[in-house]
mmCIF file of C-alpha atoms and ligand atoms in Angstrom:
data_model
loop_
_atom_site.group_PDB
_atom_site.id
_atom_site.type_symbol
_atom_site.label_atom_id
_atom_site.label_comp_id
_atom_site.label_asym_id
_atom_site.label_seq_id
_atom_site.Cartn_x
_atom_site.Cartn_y
_atom_site.Cartn_z
ATOM 1 C CA MET Z 1491 0.000 0.000 0.000
ATOM 2 C CA ILE Z 1492 1.357 3.399 -0.977
ATOM 3 C CA ILE Z 1493 1.253 5.767 2.003
ATOM 4 C CA ILE Z 1494 0.218 9.336 1.210
ATOM 5 C CA LYS Z 1495 1.977 12.029 3.284
ATOM 6 C CA THR Z 1496 0.429 15.241 4.557
ATOM 7 C CA PRO Z 1497 2.087 18.596 3.802
ATOM 8 C CA GLU Z 1498 3.218 18.672 7.462
ATOM 9 C CA GLU Z 1499 4.919 15.303 7.076
ATOM 10 C CA ILE Z 1500 6.570 16.414 3.841
ATOM 11 C CA ALA Z 1501 7.885 19.505 5.648
ATOM 12 C CA ILE Z 1502 9.609 17.278 8.227
ATOM 13 C CA MET Z 1503 10.931 15.045 5.460
ATOM 14 C CA ARG Z 1504 12.367 18.137 3.769
ATOM 15 C CA GLU Z 1505 14.313 18.888 6.977
ATOM 16 C CA ALA Z 1506 15.582 15.306 6.988
ATOM 17 C CA GLY Z 1507 16.427 15.618 3.303
ATOM 18 C CA LEU Z 1508 18.433 18.793 3.850
ATOM 19 C CA ILE Z 1509 20.645 16.972 6.350
ATOM 20 C CA VAL Z 1510 21.285 14.270 3.731
ATOM 21 C CA ALA Z 1511 21.949 16.896 1.052
ATOM 22 C CA LYS Z 1512 24.445 18.755 3.219
ATOM 23 C CA VAL Z 1513 26.341 15.651 4.247
ATOM 24 C CA LEU Z 1514 26.642 14.513 0.625
ATOM 25 C CA GLU Z 1515 27.846 17.972 -0.398
ATOM 26 C CA LEU Z 1516 30.549 17.842 2.283
ATOM 27 C CA ILE Z 1517 31.493 14.265 1.387
ATOM 28 C CA GLU Z 1518 32.026 15.265 -2.238
ATOM 29 C CA LYS Z 1519 34.715 17.711 -1.084
ATOM 30 C CA ARG Z 1520 36.406 14.974 0.937
ATOM 31 C CA VAL Z 1521 36.524 12.305 -1.781
ATOM 32 C CA LYS Z 1522 40.077 12.295 -3.135
ATOM 33 C CA PRO Z 1523 42.944 9.865 -3.596
ATOM 34 C CA GLY Z 1524 44.287 8.590 -0.243
ATOM 35 C CA VAL Z 1525 41.021 8.947 1.672
ATOM 36 C CA THR Z 1526 39.311 5.845 3.111
ATOM 37 C CA GLY Z 1527 35.673 4.880 3.398
ATOM 38 C CA VAL Z 1528 36.065 4.587 7.161
ATOM 39 C CA GLN Z 1529 37.170 8.225 7.352
ATOM 40 C CA ILE Z 1530 34.205 9.391 5.263
ATOM 41 C CA ASP Z 1531 31.846 7.222 7.302
ATOM 42 C CA ARG Z 1532 33.060 8.698 10.604
ATOM 43 C CA PHE Z 1533 32.676 12.208 9.235
ATOM 44 C CA ALA Z 1534 29.142 11.450 7.987
ATOM 45 C CA GLU Z 1535 27.997 9.905 11.254
ATOM 46 C CA ARG Z 1536 29.293 12.854 13.288
ATOM 47 C CA PHE Z 1537 27.623 15.351 10.951
ATOM 48 C CA ILE Z 1538 24.279 13.500 10.942
ATOM 49 C CA ARG Z 1539 24.177 13.175 14.737
ATOM 50 C CA SER Z 1540 25.198 16.801 15.280
ATOM 51 C CA ALA Z 1541 22.245 17.782 13.062
ATOM 52 C CA GLY Z 1542 19.907 15.963 15.482
ATOM 53 C CA ALA Z 1543 19.293 13.015 13.145
ATOM 54 C CA SER Z 1544 20.516 9.446 13.171
ATOM 55 C CA PRO Z 1545 22.179 7.438 10.411
ATOM 56 C CA ALA Z 1546 19.406 5.217 9.077
ATOM 57 C CA PHE Z 1547 21.661 2.539 7.632
ATOM 58 C CA LYS Z 1548 23.651 1.899 10.822
ATOM 59 C CA GLY Z 1549 22.341 -1.337 12.292
ATOM 60 C CA TYR Z 1550 19.749 -1.726 9.519
ATOM 61 C CA ARG Z 1551 19.551 -5.533 9.197
ATOM 62 C CA GLY Z 1552 22.985 -5.491 10.812
ATOM 63 C CA PHE Z 1553 24.676 -3.060 8.393
ATOM 64 C CA PRO Z 1554 27.851 -1.956 10.218
ATOM 65 C CA ALA Z 1555 28.271 1.642 8.993
ATOM 66 C CA SER Z 1556 26.431 4.949 8.582
ATOM 67 C CA ILE Z 1557 26.907 5.224 4.820
ATOM 68 C CA CYS Z 1558 27.300 2.849 1.897
ATOM 69 C CA PHE Z 1559 30.589 3.336 0.039
ATOM 70 C CA SER Z 1560 30.801 1.473 -3.284
ATOM 71 C CA ILE Z 1561 34.004 1.858 -5.295
ATOM 72 C CA ASN Z 1562 34.295 1.365 -9.108
ATOM 73 C CA GLU Z 1563 32.574 -2.012 -9.821
ATOM 74 C CA GLY Z 1564 30.697 -1.573 -6.531
ATOM 75 C CA VAL Z 1565 27.027 -0.956 -7.357
ATOM 76 C CA VAL Z 1566 25.504 -0.341 -3.913
ATOM 77 C CA HIS Z 1567 25.667 -1.413 -0.238
ATOM 78 C CA GLY Z 1568 29.472 -1.313 -0.043
ATOM 79 C CA ILE Z 1569 30.808 -1.322 3.518
ATOM 80 C CA PRO Z 1570 33.261 1.534 4.171
ATOM 81 C CA SER Z 1571 36.738 0.062 4.680
ATOM 82 C CA ALA Z 1572 40.313 1.154 5.404
ATOM 83 C CA LYS Z 1573 41.209 0.816 1.730
ATOM 84 C CA ARG Z 1574 42.492 4.104 0.317
ATOM 85 C CA LEU Z 1575 40.884 5.619 -2.775
ATOM 86 C CA LYS Z 1576 43.199 5.800 -5.773
ATOM 87 C CA GLU Z 1577 43.443 8.460 -8.444
ATOM 88 C CA GLY Z 1578 40.803 7.642 -11.060
ATOM 89 C CA ASP Z 1579 38.436 5.743 -8.744
ATOM 90 C CA ILE Z 1580 34.755 6.556 -8.672
ATOM 91 C CA VAL Z 1581 32.768 5.985 -5.507
ATOM 92 C CA SER Z 1582 29.025 5.827 -4.983
ATOM 93 C CA VAL Z 1583 28.031 7.144 -1.569
ATOM 94 C CA ASP Z 1584 24.543 6.439 -0.221
ATOM 95 C CA VAL Z 1585 23.263 8.320 2.837
ATOM 96 C CA GLY Z 1586 20.035 7.808 4.781
ATOM 97 C CA VAL Z 1587 18.894 9.571 7.919
ATOM 98 C CA GLU Z 1588 16.038 9.296 10.357
ATOM 99 C CA TYR Z 1589 14.802 12.602 11.741
ATOM 100 C CA LYS Z 1590 11.736 13.183 13.934
ATOM 101 C CA GLY Z 1591 10.404 9.776 12.910
ATOM 102 C CA TYR Z 1592 10.854 10.227 9.143
ATOM 103 C CA TYR Z 1593 13.480 9.077 6.672
ATOM 104 C CA ALA Z 1594 15.349 10.666 3.784
ATOM 105 C CA ASP Z 1595 17.664 8.832 1.415
ATOM 106 C CA ALA Z 1596 20.006 10.023 -1.353
ATOM 107 C CA ALA Z 1597 23.144 8.945 -3.158
ATOM 108 C CA ALA Z 1598 25.699 10.259 -5.604
ATOM 109 C CA THR Z 1599 28.813 9.014 -7.375
ATOM 110 C CA PHE Z 1600 31.974 11.060 -6.914
ATOM 111 C CA ALA Z 1601 35.368 11.066 -8.619
ATOM 112 C CA ALA Z 1602 38.689 10.661 -6.801
ATOM 113 C CA GLY Z 1603 41.039 12.948 -8.686
ATOM 114 C CA GLU Z 1604 41.143 12.691 -12.464
ATOM 115 C CA ILE Z 1605 38.940 9.971 -13.946
ATOM 116 C CA ASP Z 1606 38.862 8.579 -17.450
ATOM 117 C CA GLU Z 1607 36.334 9.454 -20.124
ATOM 118 C CA GLU Z 1608 34.188 6.330 -19.709
ATOM 119 C CA ALA Z 1609 33.832 6.888 -15.961
ATOM 120 C CA ARG Z 1610 32.978 10.552 -16.506
ATOM 121 C CA ARG Z 1611 30.351 9.679 -19.115
ATOM 122 C CA LEU Z 1612 28.834 6.965 -16.904
ATOM 123 C CA MET Z 1613 28.557 9.351 -13.957
ATOM 124 C CA GLU Z 1614 27.039 12.110 -16.066
ATOM 125 C CA THR Z 1615 24.587 9.753 -17.750
ATOM 126 C CA THR Z 1616 23.441 8.301 -14.427
ATOM 127 C CA LYS Z 1617 22.861 11.790 -13.063
ATOM 128 C CA THR Z 1618 20.867 12.598 -16.202
ATOM 129 C CA CYS Z 1619 18.875 9.370 -15.660
ATOM 130 C CA LEU Z 1620 17.911 10.578 -12.183
ATOM 131 C CA GLU Z 1621 16.888 13.984 -13.537
ATOM 132 C CA ALA Z 1622 14.811 12.326 -16.273
ATOM 133 C CA GLY Z 1623 13.123 10.099 -13.674
ATOM 134 C CA ILE Z 1624 12.348 13.043 -11.406
ATOM 135 C CA ALA Z 1625 10.903 14.994 -14.346
ATOM 136 C CA GLN Z 1626 8.329 12.197 -14.757
ATOM 137 C CA ALA Z 1627 7.471 12.140 -11.025
ATOM 138 C CA ARG Z 1628 4.401 14.273 -11.591
ATOM 139 C CA VAL Z 1629 0.855 13.962 -10.383
ATOM 140 C CA GLY Z 1630 -1.227 12.274 -13.083
ATOM 141 C CA ASN Z 1631 1.714 10.379 -14.574
ATOM 142 C CA TYR Z 1632 2.257 6.663 -13.928
ATOM 143 C CA LEU Z 1633 5.021 4.918 -12.022
ATOM 144 C CA GLY Z 1634 6.159 3.269 -15.268
ATOM 145 C CA ASP Z 1635 6.865 6.701 -16.754
ATOM 146 C CA ILE Z 1636 9.730 7.124 -14.265
ATOM 147 C CA GLY Z 1637 11.471 3.831 -15.053
ATOM 148 C CA SER Z 1638 10.884 4.219 -18.757
ATOM 149 C CA ALA Z 1639 12.545 7.660 -18.813
ATOM 150 C CA ILE Z 1640 15.544 6.386 -16.839
ATOM 151 C CA GLN Z 1641 15.976 3.316 -19.043
ATOM 152 C CA SER Z 1642 15.782 5.323 -22.219
ATOM 153 C CA VAL Z 1643 18.552 7.750 -21.130
ATOM 154 C CA ALA Z 1644 20.819 4.916 -19.934
ATOM 155 C CA GLU Z 1645 20.390 2.660 -22.940
ATOM 156 C CA SER Z 1646 20.686 5.477 -25.494
ATOM 157 C CA ALA Z 1647 24.123 6.133 -23.992
ATOM 158 C CA GLY Z 1648 25.033 2.449 -24.381
ATOM 159 C CA PHE Z 1649 24.849 1.621 -20.661
ATOM 160 C CA SER Z 1650 22.824 -1.006 -18.747
ATOM 161 C CA VAL Z 1651 20.140 -0.588 -16.108
ATOM 162 C CA VAL Z 1652 20.551 -2.784 -13.015
ATOM 163 C CA ARG Z 1653 17.352 -4.858 -12.697
ATOM 164 C CA ASP Z 1654 17.910 -6.606 -9.380
ATOM 165 C CA LEU Z 1655 17.715 -3.442 -7.279
ATOM 166 C CA VAL Z 1656 15.040 -0.756 -7.380
ATOM 167 C CA GLY Z 1657 13.967 2.530 -5.843
ATOM 168 C CA HIS Z 1658 11.227 2.703 -3.227
ATOM 169 C CA GLY Z 1659 8.669 4.763 -1.399
ATOM 170 C CA ILE Z 1660 9.945 6.435 1.779
ATOM 171 C CA GLY Z 1661 8.403 8.013 4.861
ATOM 172 C CA ARG Z 1662 8.075 6.664 8.391
ATOM 173 C CA ALA Z 1663 10.025 3.672 7.081
ATOM 174 C CA MET Z 1664 13.093 3.794 4.882
ATOM 175 C CA HIS Z 1665 11.541 1.358 2.416
ATOM 176 C CA GLU Z 1666 7.851 1.669 1.666
ATOM 177 C CA ASP Z 1667 5.716 0.739 -1.316
ATOM 178 C CA PRO Z 1668 5.903 1.141 -4.220
ATOM 179 C CA GLN Z 1669 9.024 -0.455 -5.654
ATOM 180 C CA ILE Z 1670 10.392 1.814 -8.386
ATOM 181 C CA PRO Z 1671 12.257 -0.085 -11.119
ATOM 182 C CA ASN Z 1672 14.695 1.907 -13.242
ATOM 183 C CA TYR Z 1673 13.182 0.406 -16.361
ATOM 184 C CA GLY Z 1674 9.641 -0.062 -17.595
ATOM 185 C CA ARG Z 1675 6.974 1.084 -19.941
ATOM 186 C CA PRO Z 1676 5.155 4.409 -20.044
ATOM 187 C CA LYS Z 1677 1.615 4.571 -18.628
ATOM 188 C CA ARG Z 1678 2.014 1.354 -16.633
ATOM 189 C CA GLY Z 1679 1.763 0.827 -12.909
ATOM 190 C CA PRO Z 1680 0.071 2.955 -10.275
ATOM 191 C CA ARG Z 1681 -1.036 6.508 -11.018
ATOM 192 C CA LEU Z 1682 1.084 9.120 -9.226
ATOM 193 C CA GLU Z 1683 -0.779 11.104 -6.594
ATOM 194 C CA PRO Z 1684 -0.028 14.164 -4.461
ATOM 195 C CA GLY Z 1685 1.612 13.204 -1.166
ATOM 196 C CA MET Z 1686 3.564 10.250 -2.504
ATOM 197 C CA VAL Z 1687 7.246 10.384 -1.580
ATOM 198 C CA LEU Z 1688 9.567 8.357 -3.800
ATOM 199 C CA ALA Z 1689 13.261 7.505 -3.507
ATOM 200 C CA ILE Z 1690 14.267 7.362 -7.177
ATOM 201 C CA GLU Z 1691 17.683 5.764 -7.600
ATOM 202 C CA PRO Z 1692 19.074 4.697 -10.972
ATOM 203 C CA MET Z 1693 21.966 2.237 -10.709
ATOM 204 C CA ILE Z 1694 23.638 2.165 -14.131
ATOM 205 C CA ASN Z 1695 26.440 -0.151 -15.292
ATOM 206 C CA ALA Z 1696 28.992 0.494 -18.012
ATOM 207 C CA GLY Z 1697 28.882 -3.193 -19.046
ATOM 208 C CA VAL Z 1698 26.285 -5.877 -18.329
ATOM 209 C CA ALA Z 1699 23.225 -5.244 -16.153
ATOM 210 C CA GLU Z 1700 23.823 -8.308 -13.962
ATOM 211 C CA VAL Z 1701 25.154 -7.933 -10.442
ATOM 212 C CA THR Z 1702 26.529 -10.260 -7.805
ATOM 213 C CA THR Z 1703 26.604 -10.060 -4.004
ATOM 214 C CA LEU Z 1704 29.715 -10.858 -1.960
ATOM 215 C CA ASP Z 1705 29.812 -13.290 0.964
ATOM 216 C CA ASP Z 1706 29.510 -10.345 3.368
ATOM 217 C CA HIS Z 1707 25.845 -10.377 2.191
ATOM 218 C CA TRP Z 1708 26.010 -6.621 1.496
ATOM 219 C CA THR Z 1709 28.511 -5.618 -1.185
ATOM 220 C CA VAL Z 1710 26.832 -5.641 -4.611
ATOM 221 C CA LEU Z 1711 29.249 -5.646 -7.567
ATOM 222 C CA THR Z 1712 28.795 -5.677 -11.323
ATOM 223 C CA ALA Z 1713 28.961 -9.264 -12.609
ATOM 224 C CA ASP Z 1714 31.532 -8.359 -15.270
ATOM 225 C CA GLY Z 1715 33.703 -6.091 -13.101
ATOM 226 C CA GLY Z 1716 32.763 -3.007 -15.154
ATOM 227 C CA LEU Z 1717 32.080 0.368 -13.552
ATOM 228 C CA SER Z 1718 28.777 1.296 -11.944
ATOM 229 C CA ALA Z 1719 27.245 4.624 -10.893
ATOM 230 C CA HIS Z 1720 24.329 5.490 -8.606
ATOM 231 C CA PHE Z 1721 22.414 8.716 -8.082
ATOM 232 C CA GLU Z 1722 19.378 9.025 -5.813
ATOM 233 C CA HIS Z 1723 16.976 11.630 -4.500
ATOM 234 C CA SER Z 1724 13.940 11.425 -2.253
ATOM 235 C CA VAL Z 1725 11.176 13.282 -4.087
ATOM 236 C CA ALA Z 1726 7.762 14.432 -2.820
ATOM 237 C CA LEU Z 1727 4.887 14.714 -5.266
ATOM 238 C CA THR Z 1728 2.959 17.944 -4.840
ATOM 239 C CA GLU Z 1729 0.029 19.205 -6.905
ATOM 240 C CA ARG Z 1730 2.371 21.270 -9.042
ATOM 241 C CA THR Z 1731 5.999 20.199 -9.418
ATOM 242 C CA PRO Z 1732 8.018 17.378 -7.861
ATOM 243 C CA LEU Z 1733 9.792 18.591 -4.721
ATOM 244 C CA VAL Z 1734 13.308 17.196 -4.385
ATOM 245 C CA LEU Z 1735 13.705 16.760 -0.630
ATOM 246 C CA THR Z 1736 17.390 15.831 -0.661
ATOM 247 C CA SER Z 1737 18.954 18.714 -2.574
ATOM 248 C CA VAL Z 1738 20.473 21.814 -0.952
HETATM 249 MG MG1 LIG T 2160 17.259 4.201 -1.478
#
């Protein structure tokens, strides 16, 4: 069941979203060769707690850290480690917070130093996928319009859409209905209504769409070892335009 939020709830979720937006903005400045995921994770946890929120991922089904930190062929759910980023790495950072009983969730892929052309194009395309998905998150459209727009941008650029992982509704729980695939057909699925809040999160691979999960039961990697990128925003549907809760 898709839970409709009141304007008052969306206002709280916007506050939660701003905390996520700010922490991601500060993380982007810290991502550079030599830095470790553990360092970024510590910074993020301190920032989130000092803002009066708590890191939603920490302890979620036993996840050991406050952020997900997925390097190069890492798709999502990477556990921050003591491994140092190298020049040319890309890293997808996913941040979720809980604030006054509500959740906000966003992610972005950042470059460590100078990256090659394929990595740059993958990152830019994935960001464009997210923007195209958000542009379809309008009252009166259908859920399938979002996935269809994302898929079309990714595949026109020659990249693959991860099928095994999807976006989700968000609110008093981090994961609510509906599931939001990053592929699909226009005018299919539920009609979009005011008060829906959707975490739209294209995960786009340079090579094949298939992914594999490591024995740690978290780390999701591309099956072929190719690069992956991930951008996410939590978006509230209002009568007029989509309201991106997790941007500054
Ligand atoms: Mg999410």
